[in-house]
Coordinates of C-alpha atoms and ligand atoms in Angstrom, one line a residue:
M1066 CA 0.0 0.0 0.0
L1067 CA 2.9 2.3 0.9
E1068 CA 4.5 1.6 -2.4
W1069 CA 1.3 2.5 -4.3
T1070 CA 0.8 5.8 -2.4
G1071 CA 4.3 6.8 -3.7
K1072 CA 2.9 6.4 -7.3
I1073 CA 0.0 8.8 -6.9
K1074 CA 0.4 11.5 -9.6
E1075 CA -2.8 13.6 -9.1
Y1076 CA -5.8 13.9 -7.0
K1077 CA -9.0 15.7 -7.6
S1078 CA -11.0 18.0 -5.4
V1079 CA -14.2 20.0 -5.8
D1080 CA -14.5 23.7 -4.9
G1081 CA -17.6 25.3 -3.6
L1082 CA -19.4 22.1 -2.3
P1083 CA -22.3 23.2 0.0
T1084 CA -22.2 22.2 3.6
L1085 CA -24.7 19.3 3.9
D1086 CA -26.8 18.8 7.0
L1087 CA -25.7 15.4 8.3
T1088 CA -28.0 15.5 11.2
K1089 CA -31.0 14.0 9.4
P1090 CA -31.6 11.6 6.5
A1091 CA -31.9 13.3 3.1
I1092 CA -30.9 13.0 -0.5
Y1093 CA -29.0 15.8 -2.1
K1094 CA -28.2 16.3 -5.8
L1095 CA -24.9 17.9 -6.5
A1096 CA -24.3 18.4 -10.2
D1097 CA -24.4 14.9 -11.7
K1098 CA -23.8 13.2 -8.3
V1099 CA -26.2 12.2 -5.5
V1100 CA -25.3 12.3 -1.8
E1101 CA -27.5 10.3 0.5
V1102 CA -27.4 11.0 4.2
F1103 CA -28.7 8.0 6.1
D1104 CA -29.1 7.0 9.7
C1105 CA -26.7 4.2 10.3
V1106 CA -28.5 3.2 13.5
E1107 CA -31.6 2.5 11.5
D1108 CA -29.5 0.7 8.9
H1109 CA -28.0 -1.7 11.5
L1110 CA -31.3 -2.2 13.2
K1111 CA -32.9 -3.2 9.9
L1112 CA -30.2 -5.9 9.3
L1113 CA -30.4 -7.1 12.9
K1114 CA -34.2 -7.5 12.6
Q1115 CA -33.5 -10.1 9.8
C1116 CA -31.3 -12.0 12.2
F1117 CA -33.4 -12.1 15.4
D1118 CA -37.0 -12.4 16.7
F1119 CA -37.3 -8.9 18.3
A1120 CA -40.8 -9.7 19.7
S1121 CA -39.5 -12.6 21.8
I1122 CA -36.4 -10.6 23.0
K1123 CA -38.8 -7.8 24.0
R1124 CA -40.9 -10.2 26.0
L1125 CA -37.7 -11.2 27.9
I1126 CA -36.4 -7.6 28.4
T1127 CA -39.8 -6.3 29.7
R1128 CA -40.3 -9.1 32.2
P1129 CA -40.5 -7.7 35.7
D1130 CA -37.8 -10.0 36.9
F1131 CA -35.3 -9.1 34.1
T1132 CA -32.9 -6.1 34.3
I1133 CA -30.2 -5.2 31.9
V1134 CA -27.2 -2.9 31.8
Y1135 CA -25.3 -2.2 28.5
D1136 CA -22.2 -0.1 29.0
S1137 CA -21.0 1.6 25.8
M1138 CA -17.9 3.0 27.6
S1139 CA -18.3 6.3 25.9
G1140 CA -17.7 4.7 22.5
V1141 CA -19.8 4.7 19.4
Q1142 CA -22.3 2.1 20.5
G1143 CA -24.3 4.5 22.7
P1144 CA -26.8 5.8 20.1
Y1145 CA -27.3 2.2 18.8
A1146 CA -27.7 0.8 22.2
K1147 CA -30.3 3.4 23.3
R1148 CA -32.3 3.0 20.1
I1149 CA -32.2 -0.8 20.0
I1150 CA -32.1 -1.9 23.6
E1151 CA -34.2 0.9 25.2
E1152 CA -36.5 2.2 22.5
E1153 CA -37.0 -0.8 20.3
L1154 CA -36.8 -3.6 22.9
G1155 CA -38.3 -1.8 25.9
A1156 CA -35.4 -1.8 28.4
A1157 CA -35.9 0.7 31.2
P1158 CA -34.5 4.2 30.5
G1159 CA -30.9 4.3 31.8
S1160 CA -30.2 0.7 31.1
C1161 CA -27.7 1.9 28.5
T1162 CA -24.9 3.5 30.4
N1163 CA -22.0 5.7 29.2
A1164 CA -24.0 6.0 26.0
A1165 CA -22.9 9.5 24.9
P1166 CA -19.9 8.9 22.5
K1167 CA -16.8 10.9 23.4
P1168 CA -13.8 11.4 21.2
D1169 CA -11.5 10.3 24.0
F1170 CA -13.9 7.5 25.3
G1171 CA -14.2 9.4 28.6
G1172 CA -10.5 10.2 28.9
P1173 CA -8.5 10.1 32.1
E1174 CA -11.4 11.1 34.3
S1175 CA -13.5 8.0 33.4
A1176 CA -13.3 4.9 35.6
W1177 CA -11.7 3.1 32.6
H1178 CA -9.2 6.0 31.9
G1179 CA -10.5 6.3 28.3
H1180 CA -9.5 2.6 27.7
A1181 CA -12.8 1.4 26.2
D1182 CA -12.0 -2.3 26.4
P1183 CA -14.8 -4.7 27.3
N1184 CA -13.0 -7.0 29.7
L1185 CA -12.8 -7.6 33.5
T1186 CA -9.9 -5.2 33.9
Y1187 CA -11.0 -2.1 32.0
A1188 CA -14.9 -2.3 32.1
V1189 CA -14.7 -1.5 35.8
E1190 CA -18.0 0.2 36.1
L1191 CA -20.0 -2.6 34.5
V1192 CA -18.0 -5.3 36.3
A1193 CA -18.7 -3.7 39.7
T1194 CA -22.4 -3.2 38.8
M1195 CA -22.6 -6.9 38.0
G1196 CA -21.2 -7.7 41.4
L1197 CA -17.7 -8.8 40.4
N1198 CA -14.1 -7.6 40.8
K1199 CA -11.5 -7.6 38.1
E1200 CA -10.5 -11.2 38.9
G1201 CA -14.1 -12.1 38.2
Q1202 CA -14.8 -13.0 41.9
K1203 CA -18.1 -12.1 43.5
I1204 CA -18.2 -8.9 45.5
S1205 CA -21.1 -7.5 47.5
S1206 CA -23.1 -4.7 46.0
S1207 CA -25.2 -2.1 47.7
K1208 CA -27.6 -1.9 44.7
P1209 CA -29.6 -4.7 43.1
I1210 CA -27.5 -6.6 40.6
P1211 CA -28.9 -6.7 37.0
S1212 CA -29.8 -10.0 35.5
F1213 CA -27.8 -9.3 32.3
G1214 CA -24.8 -7.1 31.6
A1215 CA -22.8 -6.3 28.5
A1216 CA -20.1 -3.9 27.4
A1217 CA -18.9 -2.7 24.0
D1218 CA -15.5 -1.3 23.1
G1219 CA -14.8 2.1 21.5
D1220 CA -15.8 1.1 18.0
A1221 CA -18.4 -1.4 19.2
D1222 CA -17.2 -4.4 17.3
R1223 CA -16.3 -6.3 20.5
N1224 CA -18.4 -7.4 23.4
M1225 CA -18.4 -8.7 26.9
I1226 CA -21.3 -10.7 28.3
L1227 CA -22.1 -11.2 32.0
S1228 CA -25.0 -12.2 34.2
S1229 CA -25.5 -11.5 37.8
Q1230 CA -22.1 -12.1 39.5
F1231 CA -21.1 -14.2 36.5
F1232 CA -18.6 -13.6 33.7
I1233 CA -18.6 -15.7 30.6
S1234 CA -15.3 -15.9 28.7
P1235 CA -15.4 -15.0 25.0
S1236 CA -14.3 -18.5 24.1
D1237 CA -17.2 -20.0 26.0
S1238 CA -19.6 -17.4 24.7
L1239 CA -18.8 -18.4 21.2
A1240 CA -19.2 -22.1 21.9
M1241 CA -22.5 -21.5 23.6
I1242 CA -23.9 -19.3 20.9
V1243 CA -23.0 -22.0 18.3
D1244 CA -24.5 -24.7 20.5
N1245 CA -27.8 -22.8 20.7
A1246 CA -27.8 -21.4 17.1
D1247 CA -31.1 -23.2 16.4
L1248 CA -32.8 -20.7 18.8
I1249 CA -31.6 -17.8 16.5
P1250 CA -33.8 -17.2 13.4
Q1251 CA -30.8 -16.3 11.4
F1252 CA -29.7 -19.9 11.6
R1253 CA -33.1 -21.5 11.0
A1254 CA -31.7 -23.4 8.0
G1255 CA -28.8 -24.7 10.1
L1256 CA -25.2 -23.7 10.5
K1257 CA -22.7 -24.8 7.8
G1258 CA -19.5 -23.6 9.4
C1259 CA -17.9 -22.1 12.5
A1260 CA -14.5 -20.9 13.3
R1261 CA -12.2 -19.5 16.0
S1262 CA -8.8 -17.9 16.1
M1263 CA -6.1 -20.3 17.2
P1264 CA -5.6 -19.0 20.7
T1265 CA -9.4 -19.1 21.4
S1266 CA -10.2 -22.1 23.5
G1267 CA -11.3 -25.4 22.0
A1268 CA -14.8 -25.2 23.6
L1269 CA -16.1 -24.5 20.1
D1270 CA -14.5 -27.6 18.6
L1271 CA -16.4 -29.8 21.1
V1272 CA -19.7 -28.3 20.1
A1273 CA -18.9 -28.5 16.4
K1274 CA -17.9 -32.1 16.6
A1275 CA -21.0 -33.1 18.5
K1276 CA -23.2 -31.3 16.0
G1277 CA -21.3 -32.2 12.9
I1278 CA -20.6 -28.6 11.9
E1279 CA -17.4 -27.8 10.0
C1280 CA -15.0 -26.0 12.4
F1281 CA -11.9 -24.0 11.5
E1282 CA -8.9 -22.8 13.5
V1283 CA -7.5 -19.6 11.9
P1284 CA -4.7 -17.2 12.9
T1285 CA -5.6 -14.2 15.0
G1286 CA -7.1 -11.4 12.9
W1287 CA -10.6 -11.1 11.7
K1288 CA -9.7 -11.1 8.0
F1289 CA -9.1 -14.9 8.1
F1290 CA -12.8 -15.4 8.7
G1291 CA -13.6 -13.4 5.6
N1292 CA -12.6 -16.0 3.1
L1293 CA -14.7 -18.7 4.9
M1294 CA -17.7 -16.3 4.7
D1295 CA -17.0 -15.9 1.0
S1296 CA -16.8 -19.6 0.3
G1297 CA -19.2 -20.7 -2.5
T1298 CA -20.0 -17.1 -3.5
Q1299 CA -19.0 -15.3 -6.7
Y1300 CA -15.5 -14.9 -5.3
F1301 CA -14.9 -18.6 -4.7
P1302 CA -17.7 -20.3 -6.6
D1303 CA -15.9 -23.7 -6.8
K1304 CA -15.4 -23.9 -3.1
Q1305 CA -17.6 -25.6 -0.5
T1306 CA -20.0 -23.2 1.1
Y1307 CA -19.5 -22.7 4.9
T1308 CA -22.3 -20.2 5.4
P1309 CA -24.4 -19.7 7.5
F1310 CA -21.4 -19.2 9.7
I1311 CA -20.5 -18.1 13.3
C1312 CA -17.0 -17.1 14.4
G1313 CA -15.2 -15.5 17.2
E1314 CA -12.0 -14.7 19.1
E1315 CA -10.8 -14.8 22.7
S1316 CA -10.2 -11.1 22.3
F1317 CA -14.0 -10.5 22.8
G1318 CA -14.9 -10.4 19.1
T1319 CA -17.9 -12.4 18.0
G1320 CA -19.8 -12.4 14.7
A1321 CA -21.6 -14.1 11.9
D1322 CA -21.8 -13.8 8.1
H1323 CA -24.5 -11.1 8.2
V1324 CA -21.6 -8.6 8.0
R1325 CA -17.9 -9.2 7.5
E1326 CA -16.8 -7.6 10.8
K1327 CA -17.2 -8.6 14.4
D1328 CA -20.4 -7.1 15.6
G1329 CA -20.8 -6.3 19.4
M1330 CA -24.5 -5.6 19.2
W1331 CA -25.1 -8.8 17.3
A1332 CA -23.4 -10.8 20.0
V1333 CA -25.5 -9.1 22.7
L1334 CA -28.7 -9.8 20.8
A1335 CA -27.6 -13.4 20.1
W1336 CA -27.4 -14.0 23.9
L1337 CA -30.7 -12.2 24.6
Q1338 CA -32.3 -14.3 21.9
I1339 CA -31.0 -17.5 23.4
L1340 CA -32.2 -16.4 26.9
A1341 CA -35.6 -15.3 25.5
K1342 CA -36.3 -18.7 23.9
K1343 CA -34.9 -20.7 26.8
T1344 CA -37.0 -18.6 29.2
E1345 CA -40.1 -19.2 27.1
Q1346 CA -39.4 -23.0 27.1
A1347 CA -38.6 -23.2 30.8
G1348 CA -41.5 -20.9 31.9
K1349 CA -39.0 -19.1 34.2
L1350 CA -36.1 -16.7 33.8
V1351 CA -33.0 -18.4 32.4
S1352 CA -29.7 -16.6 32.9
V1353 CA -26.3 -16.7 31.1
E1354 CA -25.0 -18.6 34.1
D1355 CA -27.7 -21.2 33.8
V1356 CA -26.9 -21.7 30.1
A1357 CA -23.2 -22.0 31.0
N1358 CA -23.7 -24.6 33.7
E1359 CA -25.9 -26.7 31.4
H1360 CA -23.3 -26.4 28.7
W1361 CA -20.3 -27.5 30.9
K1362 CA -22.3 -30.4 32.2
T1363 CA -22.7 -31.6 28.6
Y1364 CA -19.3 -30.7 27.0
G1365 CA -17.0 -30.2 30.0
R1366 CA -15.3 -26.9 30.6
N1367 CA -12.3 -25.3 28.9
Y1368 CA -10.9 -23.2 31.8
Y1369 CA -9.2 -20.3 30.1
A1370 CA -7.2 -17.1 30.7
R1371 CA -5.0 -14.7 28.8
Y1372 CA -2.0 -13.0 30.4
D1373 CA -0.7 -9.9 28.7
Y1374 CA 2.8 -8.6 29.3
E1375 CA 2.6 -5.0 27.9
G1376 CA 5.3 -2.6 27.0
V1377 CA 8.2 -5.2 27.1
D1378 CA 11.4 -4.7 25.1
K1379 CA 10.6 -5.7 21.5
A1380 CA 14.0 -7.2 20.7
K1381 CA 14.0 -9.3 23.8
A1382 CA 10.4 -10.5 23.2
E1383 CA 11.4 -11.5 19.7
Q1384 CA 14.4 -13.4 20.9
M1385 CA 12.2 -15.3 23.3
M1386 CA 9.8 -16.2 20.6
K1387 CA 12.6 -17.3 18.4
M1388 CA 14.1 -19.5 21.1
M1389 CA 10.7 -21.3 21.5
S1390 CA 10.2 -21.5 17.7
D1391 CA 13.6 -23.1 17.3
K1392 CA 12.6 -25.8 19.7
S1393 CA 9.6 -26.7 17.6
G1394 CA 8.9 -30.4 17.8
Q1395 CA 11.8 -31.1 20.2
L1396 CA 9.8 -31.1 23.4
V1397 CA 7.3 -33.7 22.4
G1398 CA 7.0 -36.4 25.2
K1399 CA 8.6 -34.1 27.8
T1400 CA 6.7 -34.0 31.1
F1401 CA 6.0 -30.8 33.1
G1402 CA 4.3 -31.5 36.4
N1403 CA 1.9 -34.3 35.5
M1404 CA 1.4 -33.1 32.0
K1405 CA 3.1 -34.5 28.9
I1406 CA 3.7 -32.4 25.7
K1407 CA 1.9 -33.9 22.7
I1408 CA 2.6 -31.1 20.2
N1409 CA 5.0 -28.2 20.2
D1410 CA 5.0 -26.2 17.1
V1411 CA 4.6 -22.8 15.4
F1412 CA 1.1 -22.4 14.1
E1413 CA 0.7 -22.2 10.4
Y1414 CA -2.6 -21.8 8.5
N1415 CA -3.4 -23.2 5.1
D1416 CA -6.5 -21.2 3.9
P1417 CA -8.9 -23.8 2.5
V1418 CA -10.6 -21.2 0.4
D1419 CA -7.9 -19.2 -1.4
G1420 CA -5.0 -21.6 -0.8
S1421 CA -2.8 -19.0 0.9
V1422 CA -0.4 -20.0 3.7
S1423 CA 0.2 -17.9 6.8
K1424 CA 3.3 -19.0 8.7
N1425 CA 4.6 -18.0 12.1
Q1426 CA 1.2 -17.4 13.8
G1427 CA 2.2 -18.3 17.4
V1428 CA 4.0 -20.9 19.4
R1429 CA 1.9 -23.7 20.7
F1430 CA 2.5 -26.3 23.5
I1431 CA -0.4 -28.8 23.4
F1432 CA -0.5 -31.4 26.2
E1433 CA -1.8 -34.9 26.1
D1434 CA -4.7 -34.0 28.4
G1435 CA -5.8 -31.3 25.9
S1436 CA -4.4 -28.4 27.9
R1437 CA -2.7 -25.7 25.9
I1438 CA -0.1 -23.0 26.4
I1439 CA 0.2 -20.5 23.5
F1440 CA 2.5 -17.5 23.0
R1441 CA 2.0 -14.7 20.5
L1442 CA 3.4 -11.2 20.0
S1443 CA 0.5 -8.8 19.7
G1444 CA 0.1 -7.1 16.4
T1445 CA -1.8 -4.1 17.9
G1446 CA 0.3 -3.1 20.9
V1447 CA 1.4 0.6 20.9
A1448 CA 4.6 0.7 23.1
G1449 CA 7.4 -1.8 22.7
A1450 CA 6.0 -5.3 22.4
T1451 CA 3.0 -7.0 24.1
V1452 CA 3.6 -10.7 24.8
R1453 CA 0.3 -12.6 25.0
L1454 CA 0.2 -15.9 26.9
Y1455 CA -3.0 -18.0 26.5
L1456 CA -3.7 -20.7 29.0
E1457 CA -6.3 -23.4 28.7
K1458 CA -7.1 -26.5 30.8
Y1459 CA -9.9 -28.9 29.9
T1460 CA -12.0 -30.5 32.6
P1461 CA -14.5 -33.2 31.5
P1462 CA -18.2 -33.1 32.5
T1463 CA -17.5 -35.5 35.4
G1464 CA -14.8 -33.1 36.8
N1465 CA -15.1 -30.0 39.0
L1466 CA -16.8 -27.5 36.8
G1467 CA -17.4 -24.7 39.3
M1468 CA -13.8 -23.6 40.0
H1469 CA -12.4 -20.1 39.3
Q1470 CA -10.8 -20.0 35.8
F1471 CA -7.8 -18.0 36.9
D1472 CA -7.0 -20.5 39.7
V1473 CA -7.3 -23.5 37.4
V1474 CA -4.8 -22.2 34.8
K1475 CA -2.3 -20.9 37.3
P1476 CA -0.2 -24.1 37.3
L1477 CA -0.1 -23.8 33.5
A1478 CA 1.2 -20.3 33.8
D1479 CA 4.1 -21.6 35.9
V1480 CA 5.0 -24.2 33.2
A1481 CA 4.7 -21.4 30.6
L1482 CA 7.3 -19.3 32.4
Q1483 CA 9.6 -22.3 32.5
L1484 CA 9.1 -23.1 28.8
S1485 CA 9.7 -19.5 27.7
S1486 CA 12.2 -18.2 30.3
L1487 CA 10.0 -15.1 30.1
K1488 CA 11.5 -13.6 33.2
S1489 CA 15.1 -13.8 32.1
Y1490 CA 14.2 -12.4 28.6
T1491 CA 11.8 -9.6 29.6
G1492 CA 12.4 -9.1 33.3
R1493 CA 8.7 -9.7 34.0
D1494 CA 7.3 -12.3 36.3
K1495 CA 3.7 -10.8 36.4
P1496 CA 1.3 -9.9 33.6
T1497 CA 0.0 -6.4 33.3
V1498 CA -3.5 -7.6 32.4
I1499 CA -5.3 -10.9 33.0
T1500 CA -8.6 -11.5 31.1
Ligands
BG6_2587 O1 -2.5 -8.9 17.8 P1 -3.4 -8.6 19.0 O2 -3.0 -7.4 19.8 O3 -3.6 -9.8 19.9 O4 -4.8 -8.2 18.4 C1 -5.6 -9.1 17.6 C2 -6.8 -8.4 17.1 O5 -6.4 -7.4 16.2 C3 -7.4 -6.6 15.7 O6 -6.9 -5.7 14.8 C4 -8.3 -7.5 14.9 O7 -9.4 -6.8 14.4 C5 -8.8 -8.6 15.8 O8 -9.6 -9.5 15.0 C6 -7.7 -9.4 16.5 O9 -8.2 -10.2 17.5

């Protein structure tokens, strides 16, 4: 792209364009061109109405025993949330919090210091309202705790889902939406495909296997889902079709093939739709926690956490990754604690749709019991390098399903520090953020 910008020889501009009123929908004719000003909230709402049964979601939201809080963290979701959740679906006024978009997402004065990130660490207001602390442990609250909570990030493509004193990890949220896709009108004809990014937990794979749905493991980055959504279309007419399709990432992005981006509002409505239908079926209010408990009893639980080490020395982080990559395959059969390594490699993706190969997509240590330790360098960090360490431990349905995820993966973190020598490379022995 940079190369092409160097080749620009001319650009055109128009003098004397009138100032158009962008505050209301209208169509303007300017010489031989037409400019249409449209309300993007209405546009999105129209599309979402094709995906969901709004009447049934409204019945849930207006139940006297159901309360909802949707925190837009001063990002762009605010006007959409108020229009859809409060006006269209009948949630009580004030259910949508921090709903006035601000250019600095609230800045240093906000509880989240302008860091509009929907996770346990940054979405502090919502997390406290839902009766949790940043470790996801229950805390007491002086006010009644809402039945359902959600947060959006600054550009509203990501989401966090909670119920009263309960946090659902994005990996679990994805698996549970796919498991219950038949309750969502968008998937009435059945799902043909689903996908997760490589570091996202394998909870999705268990559902896909049980239901016979094609499941893909792609590198981190939403673009990799795009080709799967295009399979069988005019772009790849000879390829098998994987749509209708649901996909998601551990980094709080969830979506489907109604648009090509992750869609925070879609994920919130998908959950509300599932709860609405299950509540109708059960004749009593069903919560996110109820759905999760049922799910784990069927599939087992993929305990999961991500440790971020932010702002580390880039060269050192790269050396550490290289050291681990160089050992690819050499640690198979080695035992750490009571766990034996089954696969140690560097993840590579062969795109089944366009045939492209993406190498060097993260270092993986996969153990015989299904536990995983994954290392990646963030592609979005701003200062130095961010090392992301993803930890996953599988517990079958017969095991203890009610433990705290951060406690369960802690022994894996100790093994990860050993495997990576992270402390000697980066000087860090504690992550900056755990989600
Ligand atoms: O490389 P990082 O920092 O882990 O960020 C990954 C994220 O990067 C974003 O740009 C993509 O839109 C996401 O899909 C992806 O999850």
